[in-house]
CSV table of C-alpha atoms in Angstrom, one decimal:
chain,number,residue,atom,x,y,z
A,1,MET,CA,-21.2,-6.4,67.0
A,2,PRO,CA,-19.0,-9.3,65.9
A,3,PRO,CA,-15.5,-9.4,67.3
A,4,LYS,CA,-12.8,-7.9,65.0
A,5,LEU,CA,-10.9,-10.5,63.2
A,6,LYS,CA,-7.1,-10.3,63.5
A,7,ARG,CA,-4.2,-12.3,62.4
A,8,PRO,CA,-1.2,-12.8,64.8
A,9,ARG,CA,1.5,-10.4,63.7
A,10,SER,CA,4.7,-12.1,62.6
A,11,PRO,CA,8.1,-10.8,63.8
A,12,THR,CA,9.6,-8.5,61.2
A,13,ILE,CA,12.9,-9.4,59.6
A,14,PRO,CA,14.7,-7.5,56.8
A,15,PRO,CA,14.3,-8.9,53.2
A,16,LEU,CA,17.0,-11.5,52.6
A,17,GLY,CA,19.0,-12.1,49.5
A,18,ALA,CA,19.7,-15.5,48.0
A,19,SER,CA,23.0,-15.5,49.9
A,20,GLY,CA,21.3,-14.8,53.2
A,21,ALA,CA,22.6,-11.2,53.5
A,22,PRO,CA,20.1,-8.4,54.0
A,23,ALA,CA,18.9,-7.1,50.7
A,24,THR,CA,20.0,-3.7,49.6
A,25,ALA,CA,17.5,-1.0,48.7
A,26,PRO,CA,16.5,-1.2,45.0
A,27,THR,CA,17.2,1.5,42.5
A,28,THR,CA,14.9,2.3,39.6
A,29,THR,CA,14.8,4.5,36.6
A,30,ASP,CA,12.4,6.9,38.4
A,31,PRO,CA,13.3,6.6,42.1
A,32,SER,CA,10.9,9.2,43.5
A,33,SER,CA,7.7,8.0,41.9
A,34,ALA,CA,8.6,4.3,42.2
A,35,SER,CA,9.5,4.8,45.8
A,36,ALA,CA,6.2,6.7,46.6
A,37,HIS,CA,4.1,4.0,44.8
A,38,ARG,CA,6.0,1.2,46.6
A,39,GLY,CA,5.5,2.9,50.0
A,40,LYS,CA,1.8,3.3,49.3
A,41,LYS,CA,1.4,-0.4,48.5
A,42,LEU,CA,3.4,-1.5,51.5
A,43,LYS,CA,1.5,0.8,53.8
A,44,LEU,CA,-1.8,-0.6,52.5
A,45,LEU,CA,-0.6,-4.1,52.8
A,46,ALA,CA,0.6,-3.6,56.4
A,47,SER,CA,-2.7,-2.0,57.5
A,48,HIS,CA,-4.7,-5.0,56.3
A,49,SER,CA,-2.4,-7.8,57.1
A,50,VAL,CA,-3.6,-8.3,60.7
A,51,THR,CA,-7.1,-6.6,60.7
A,52,SER,CA,-9.7,-6.8,58.0
A,53,PRO,CA,-10.5,-3.5,56.2
A,54,PHE,CA,-14.1,-4.3,57.2
A,55,PRO,CA,-13.7,-5.6,60.7
A,56,ASP,CA,-17.4,-5.4,61.4
A,57,PHE,CA,-18.4,-7.4,58.3
A,58,ALA,CA,-18.8,-10.9,59.6
A,59,HIS,CA,-19.0,-12.8,56.3
A,60,PRO,CA,-18.0,-15.3,55.2
A,61,THR,CA,-18.1,-17.4,58.3
A,62,PRO,CA,-16.0,-20.6,58.3
A,63,THR,CA,-19.2,-22.6,57.9
A,64,GLU,CA,-20.3,-20.5,54.9
A,65,ALA,CA,-16.9,-20.9,53.2
A,66,ALA,CA,-17.0,-24.7,53.8
A,67,GLN,CA,-20.5,-25.0,52.5
A,68,VAL,CA,-19.7,-23.2,49.2
A,69,HIS,CA,-16.5,-25.2,48.9
A,70,ALA,CA,-18.5,-28.4,49.2
A,71,LEU,CA,-21.1,-27.2,46.8
A,72,LEU,CA,-18.7,-26.2,44.1
A,73,SER,CA,-16.7,-29.4,44.6
A,74,ALA,CA,-19.8,-31.4,43.9
A,75,THR,CA,-20.6,-29.2,40.9
A,76,HIS,CA,-17.1,-29.2,39.4
A,77,PRO,CA,-15.5,-32.5,40.5
A,78,ASP,CA,-12.7,-32.1,37.9
A,79,LEU,CA,-11.6,-28.8,39.6
A,80,ALA,CA,-11.8,-30.3,43.1
A,81,ALA,CA,-8.6,-32.4,42.7
A,82,ARG,CA,-6.1,-32.5,45.5
A,83,ARG,CA,-3.5,-29.8,45.6
A,84,ARG,CA,-0.4,-30.6,43.6
A,85,PRO,CA,3.1,-29.2,44.2
A,86,PRO,CA,4.5,-26.9,41.5
A,87,SER,CA,6.0,-28.7,38.6
A,88,GLU,CA,8.8,-27.9,36.2
A,89,GLY,CA,6.6,-29.2,33.4
A,90,ASN,CA,4.0,-26.4,33.9
A,91,ASN,CA,3.7,-23.2,31.9
A,92,SER,CA,3.9,-20.6,34.6
A,93,ALA,CA,1.5,-18.2,32.8
A,94,ARG,CA,-1.2,-20.9,32.2
A,95,THR,CA,-1.0,-22.3,35.8
A,96,CYS,CA,-1.0,-19.0,37.7
A,97,GLY,CA,2.6,-19.5,38.6
A,98,SER,CA,2.6,-23.2,39.6
A,99,VAL,CA,6.4,-23.8,39.0
A,100,PRO,CA,9.2,-24.3,41.4
A,101,ASN,CA,11.2,-21.3,40.3
A,102,VAL,CA,9.8,-18.3,42.2
A,103,LEU,CA,11.0,-15.7,39.7
A,104,GLU,CA,9.6,-17.7,36.8
A,105,SER,CA,6.3,-17.9,38.7
A,106,LEU,CA,6.2,-14.1,39.1
A,107,VAL,CA,7.0,-13.5,35.4
A,108,GLY,CA,4.4,-16.0,34.3
A,109,THR,CA,1.8,-14.4,36.6
A,110,ILE,CA,2.5,-11.0,35.2
A,111,LEU,CA,2.0,-12.3,31.7
A,112,SER,CA,-1.4,-13.7,32.7
A,113,GLN,CA,-2.7,-10.3,33.7
A,114,ASN,CA,-5.6,-8.9,31.7
A,115,THR,CA,-5.7,-11.6,29.1
A,116,SER,CA,-6.9,-15.2,28.4
A,117,SER,CA,-5.1,-18.3,29.5
A,118,ARG,CA,-4.5,-19.2,25.9
A,119,ASN,CA,-2.8,-15.9,25.1
A,120,SER,CA,-0.7,-15.8,28.3
A,121,THR,CA,0.4,-19.4,27.7
A,122,ALA,CA,1.5,-18.5,24.1
A,123,ALA,CA,3.3,-15.4,25.5
A,124,LYS,CA,5.3,-17.5,28.0
A,125,ARG,CA,6.3,-20.0,25.2
A,126,GLY,CA,7.4,-17.1,23.0
A,127,LEU,CA,9.5,-15.7,25.8
A,128,ASP,CA,11.2,-19.1,26.4
A,129,ALA,CA,11.7,-19.6,22.7
A,130,ALA,CA,13.3,-16.2,22.3
A,131,PHE,CA,15.6,-16.2,25.3
A,132,GLY,CA,15.7,-19.6,26.8
A,133,ARG,CA,13.6,-20.8,29.8
A,134,ASN,CA,14.6,-18.8,32.9
A,135,ASN,CA,17.4,-17.0,31.2
A,136,PHE,CA,16.5,-13.9,33.2
A,137,ALA,CA,19.8,-12.2,32.5
A,138,ALA,CA,19.1,-12.3,28.7
A,139,ILE,CA,15.6,-11.0,29.2
A,140,ALA,CA,16.7,-8.2,31.4
A,141,GLN,CA,19.5,-7.1,29.1
A,142,ALA,CA,17.6,-7.5,25.9
A,143,LYS,CA,16.3,-4.6,23.8
A,144,ARG,CA,12.8,-3.7,24.9
A,145,GLU,CA,11.4,-4.3,21.4
A,146,ASP,CA,12.8,-7.8,21.4
A,147,VAL,CA,10.9,-8.7,24.6
A,148,VAL,CA,7.8,-7.0,23.3
A,149,GLU,CA,7.9,-9.1,20.1
A,150,ALA,CA,8.5,-12.4,22.1
A,151,ILE,CA,5.4,-11.8,24.3
A,152,ARG,CA,3.2,-10.0,21.7
A,153,THR,CA,0.6,-12.8,21.6
A,154,GLY,CA,-0.3,-12.1,25.3
A,155,GLY,CA,-1.6,-8.6,24.7
A,156,LEU,CA,-0.4,-5.4,26.3
A,157,ALA,CA,3.1,-6.4,25.3
A,158,ASN,CA,4.8,-3.0,25.6
A,159,LYS,CA,3.6,-2.5,29.1
A,160,LYS,CA,4.3,-6.1,30.3
A,161,ALA,CA,7.7,-6.1,28.8
A,162,GLY,CA,8.6,-3.0,30.7
A,163,VAL,CA,7.2,-4.4,34.0
A,164,ILE,CA,9.1,-7.7,33.5
A,165,GLN,CA,12.4,-6.1,32.7
A,166,ASN,CA,12.1,-3.6,35.5
A,167,VAL,CA,11.3,-6.4,38.0
A,168,LEU,CA,14.3,-8.4,36.8
A,169,HIS,CA,16.7,-5.4,37.1
A,170,GLU,CA,15.3,-4.7,40.6
A,171,VAL,CA,15.7,-8.3,41.8
A,172,CYS,CA,19.3,-8.4,40.6
A,173,GLU,CA,20.1,-5.1,42.3
A,174,ARG,CA,18.6,-6.2,45.6
A,175,HIS,CA,19.9,-9.8,45.7
A,176,GLY,CA,23.0,-9.9,43.5
A,177,GLY,CA,21.4,-12.2,41.0
A,178,TYR,CA,18.2,-13.2,39.2
A,179,SER,CA,16.6,-15.3,41.9
A,180,LEU,CA,13.9,-15.1,44.5
A,181,GLN,CA,14.4,-18.7,45.8
A,182,HIS,CA,15.1,-17.3,49.3
A,183,LEU,CA,11.3,-17.0,49.5
A,184,ALA,CA,10.9,-20.7,48.9
A,185,GLY,CA,13.0,-21.9,51.8
A,186,ALA,CA,15.1,-21.0,54.7
A,187,SER,CA,17.8,-18.3,54.3
A,188,VAL,CA,20.9,-18.6,56.3
A,189,ILE,CA,22.0,-15.4,58.1
A,190,SER,CA,24.8,-14.5,60.5
A,191,VAL,CA,23.8,-13.4,64.0
A,192,LYS,CA,25.8,-12.5,67.0
A,193,THR,CA,25.5,-14.6,70.2
A,194,GLU,CA,24.6,-12.8,73.3
A,195,GLY,CA,24.9,-15.5,75.9
A,196,GLY,CA,27.2,-18.4,76.5
A,197,GLY,CA,30.8,-18.4,77.7
A,198,ALA,CA,33.5,-15.9,77.1
A,199,ASP,CA,34.8,-17.8,74.1
A,200,THR,CA,31.4,-17.7,72.3
A,201,LYS,CA,29.8,-14.4,73.4
A,202,GLY,CA,29.6,-11.8,70.7
A,203,LYS,CA,30.7,-14.2,67.9
A,204,ALA,CA,28.7,-14.8,64.8
A,205,LYS,CA,26.9,-18.0,64.1
A,206,ALA,CA,24.6,-19.2,61.3
A,207,ALA,CA,20.8,-19.1,61.8
A,208,ALA,CA,18.1,-20.3,59.4
A,209,VAL,CA,15.3,-17.8,58.8
A,210,VAL,CA,12.1,-18.7,56.9
A,211,ALA,CA,10.2,-15.8,55.4
A,212,THR,CA,6.6,-15.6,56.8
A,213,ASP,CA,3.6,-15.3,54.5
A,214,GLU,CA,3.5,-11.5,55.3
A,215,GLU,CA,7.2,-11.0,54.6
A,216,ALA,CA,7.0,-12.9,51.3
A,217,MET,CA,3.9,-10.9,50.3
A,218,ALA,CA,5.7,-7.6,51.3
A,219,GLU,CA,8.8,-8.5,49.2
A,220,LEU,CA,6.7,-9.4,46.1
A,221,VAL,CA,4.5,-6.3,46.1
A,222,SER,CA,7.5,-4.0,46.7
A,223,TYR,CA,8.4,-4.6,43.0
A,224,ASP,CA,6.9,-2.0,40.7
A,225,GLY,CA,4.1,-3.5,38.7
A,226,VAL,CA,3.4,-6.3,41.1
A,227,GLY,CA,0.1,-6.0,43.0
A,228,PRO,CA,-1.6,-8.0,45.8
A,229,LYS,CA,-3.3,-10.4,43.5
A,230,THR,CA,-0.2,-11.3,41.5
A,231,ALA,CA,1.8,-11.7,44.7
A,232,SER,CA,-0.9,-13.8,46.2
A,233,CYS,CA,-0.9,-16.2,43.2
A,234,VAL,CA,2.9,-16.7,43.6
A,235,LEU,CA,2.4,-17.5,47.3
A,236,LEU,CA,-0.5,-19.9,46.7
A,237,PHE,CA,0.6,-21.7,43.6
A,238,CYS,CA,4.4,-21.6,43.8
A,239,LEU,CA,5.3,-21.3,47.4
A,240,GLY,CA,2.5,-23.4,48.7
A,241,ARG,CA,1.4,-20.8,51.3
A,242,SER,CA,-2.1,-20.0,52.5
A,243,SER,CA,-3.2,-17.1,50.4
A,244,PHE,CA,-6.4,-16.2,48.7
A,245,PRO,CA,-6.0,-14.3,45.4
A,246,VAL,CA,-9.1,-12.3,44.3
A,247,ASP,CA,-9.5,-12.0,40.5
A,248,THR,CA,-12.5,-10.8,38.5
A,249,HIS,CA,-14.4,-14.1,39.0
A,250,VAL,CA,-13.7,-14.4,42.7
A,251,PHE,CA,-14.6,-10.8,43.3
A,252,ARG,CA,-17.9,-11.1,41.3
A,253,LEU,CA,-19.0,-14.3,43.1
A,254,SER,CA,-18.0,-12.8,46.5
A,255,ARG,CA,-20.3,-9.9,45.8
A,256,ILE,CA,-23.2,-12.3,44.8
A,257,LEU,CA,-22.6,-14.4,47.9
A,258,GLY,CA,-22.6,-11.3,50.2
A,259,TRP,CA,-19.0,-12.0,51.4
A,260,VAL,CA,-17.8,-8.5,50.9
A,261,PRO,CA,-19.5,-5.1,51.5
A,262,SER,CA,-20.6,-3.0,48.6
A,263,LYS,CA,-17.8,-0.5,49.1
A,264,ALA,CA,-15.1,-3.1,48.7
A,265,ASP,CA,-12.7,-3.1,45.7
A,266,ARG,CA,-10.6,-6.0,44.7
A,267,VAL,CA,-7.7,-5.1,46.9
A,268,THR,CA,-9.7,-4.6,50.1
A,269,ALA,CA,-11.9,-7.6,49.2
A,270,GLN,CA,-8.7,-9.8,49.0
A,271,ALA,CA,-7.5,-8.4,52.3
A,272,HIS,CA,-10.8,-9.2,53.9
A,273,LEU,CA,-11.3,-12.7,52.4
A,274,ASP,CA,-7.7,-13.7,53.2
A,275,LEU,CA,-8.5,-13.2,56.9
A,276,ARG,CA,-12.0,-14.7,56.8
A,277,ILE,CA,-11.5,-17.9,54.8
A,278,PRO,CA,-9.9,-20.8,56.7
A,279,ASP,CA,-6.4,-21.6,55.5
A,280,ASP,CA,-7.3,-25.2,54.6
A,281,LEU,CA,-10.0,-24.0,52.1
A,282,LYS,CA,-8.1,-21.2,50.4
A,283,PHE,CA,-6.5,-23.2,47.6
A,284,GLY,CA,-9.5,-25.2,46.7
A,285,LEU,CA,-12.0,-22.4,47.1
A,286,HIS,CA,-10.0,-20.1,44.9
A,287,VAL,CA,-9.7,-22.7,42.1
A,288,LEU,CA,-13.4,-23.6,42.3
A,289,MET,CA,-14.6,-20.0,42.3
A,290,VAL,CA,-12.5,-19.1,39.3
A,291,GLY,CA,-13.7,-22.2,37.5
A,292,HIS,CA,-17.3,-21.7,38.3
A,293,GLY,CA,-17.1,-18.0,37.3
A,294,ARG,CA,-15.8,-19.0,33.9
A,295,ARG,CA,-18.3,-21.8,33.3
A,296,CYS,CA,-21.6,-20.8,34.8
A,297,LYS,CA,-23.8,-18.5,32.7
A,298,GLY,CA,-26.5,-18.3,35.3
A,299,CYS,CA,-24.5,-16.0,37.6
A,300,LYS,CA,-23.1,-13.7,34.9
A,301,GLY,CA,-24.5,-10.3,34.0
A,302,SER,CA,-24.3,-11.2,30.3
A,303,SER,CA,-27.2,-13.6,30.9
A,304,GLY,CA,-29.3,-10.9,32.5
A,305,GLY,CA,-28.7,-12.7,35.8
A,306,LYS,CA,-31.1,-15.4,34.8
A,307,GLY,CA,-30.5,-19.1,34.4
A,308,GLU,CA,-29.6,-22.0,36.7
A,309,CYS,CA,-26.7,-21.5,39.1
A,310,VAL,CA,-25.9,-23.7,42.2
A,311,LEU,CA,-24.8,-20.6,44.1
A,312,LYS,CA,-28.0,-18.8,43.5
A,313,ARG,CA,-30.0,-21.9,44.5
A,314,TRP,CA,-27.9,-22.1,47.7
A,315,LEU,CA,-28.6,-18.5,48.5
A,316,LYS,CA,-32.3,-19.0,48.0
A,317,GLU,CA,-32.3,-22.0,50.3
A,318,LYS,CA,-30.2,-20.2,52.9
A,319,LYS,CA,-31.7,-16.7,52.8
A,320,GLY,CA,-34.8,-17.0,50.8
A,321,PRO,CA,-34.3,-14.1,48.3
A,322,LYS,CA,-36.8,-13.9,45.4
A,323,GLU,CA,-35.6,-14.7,41.9
A,324,GLU,CA,-35.9,-11.0,40.8
A,325,GLU,CA,-33.7,-10.0,43.8
A,326,LEU,CA,-31.0,-12.5,42.7
A,327,VAL,CA,-31.2,-11.2,39.2
A,328,ALA,CA,-30.5,-7.7,40.5
A,329,VAL,CA,-27.7,-8.9,42.7
A,330,VAL,CA,-26.0,-10.7,39.8
A,331,ALA,CA,-26.3,-7.6,37.6
A,332,HIS,CA,-24.8,-5.3,40.2
A,333,ALA,CA,-22.0,-7.8,40.9
A,334,GLU,CA,-21.1,-7.8,37.2
A,335,ASP,CA,-21.0,-4.1,37.0
A,336,ASP,CA,-19.0,-3.7,40.2
A,337,ALA,CA,-16.4,-6.3,39.0
A,338,ALA,CA,-16.0,-4.3,35.8
A,339,ASP,CA,-15.9,-0.9,37.6
A,340,VAL,CA,-13.7,-1.3,40.6
A,341,GLY,CA,-9.9,-0.7,40.6
A,342,ASP,CA,-7.4,-3.5,40.5
A,343,ALA,CA,-3.9,-2.8,41.8
A,344,ASP,CA,-2.6,-5.5,39.6
A,345,ALA,CA,-4.2,-4.3,36.4
A,346,ILE,CA,-1.8,-3.5,33.5
A,347,LYS,CA,-3.5,-0.7,31.7
A,348,PRO,CA,-3.3,-0.6,27.9
A,349,LYS,CA,-1.4,2.2,26.1
A,350,SER,CA,-2.0,3.4,22.6
A,351,GLU,CA,0.9,1.4,21.2
A,352,ASP,CA,-0.5,-1.8,22.7
A,353,THR,CA,-3.8,-1.7,20.9
């Protein structure tokens, strides 16, 4: 039995506001249900942050992850470019949140859920045109129907408008303003000194505290409507942290590669892969798997699982499965990707259709 993989646990600190003061508890329009859902998400996150939900499942190994990264880099050299820092010139919906402003990154990533890149890009442009870029106060205080109209091109506008406005209200209530920049750098807090001479003991002094990856993830998923994949995108593309978001493409390819067990859903798959994949490969491998999943017809169920695919060829060379077995694997992976739950999914309502 392989050893159980664990991540060193980081010391816990309370969420910090932009001013460095401990954040106050949020209030919502439906405190009981929102609090229960938030508690469930945080409990699930905590249980999988240090130990994989599948501790006896030994894939992918670091070598397997590196081999697939190299293979996809050679296949898609345009996607294998070196990681770039987030830019003010980016559209946060089109780039999975690759902008310096953390709250803008979160809003853009919410807009990108359950739609195409083209539609989400247009929705973010519409939001900026209607209210001004990063004018979060105006968005939060606007009539719901005005926000819906601004982002209508992105699909599921009624639901996404509600999620975005609720997140903005909650951020302001916790931190005293519309900002999550404390997650992007060190927050200054006041601590009492215990040692030293009589003239310094017990007095407060400033101390810089940087949120760990686990703490940043916990803060982001604590907002209603923000799931592990959305939070992971903000960590990876905005904050420059080591995180591995699992979207439909990554999940489907992970099933084909045998990197997650058959009982995994996207949430548990992300928790498992985030621990198994080496930090230095997470950004590149995520981008390459998403790109390959979009481009390659040979590993899609819509093609009947047939056709040329570098990953299927790699599997045949590595494990020796027959072509008909690979066809079946691709078909099952496609079905599983469509069937499993996604904690980030924004479900359509009748008024959105």
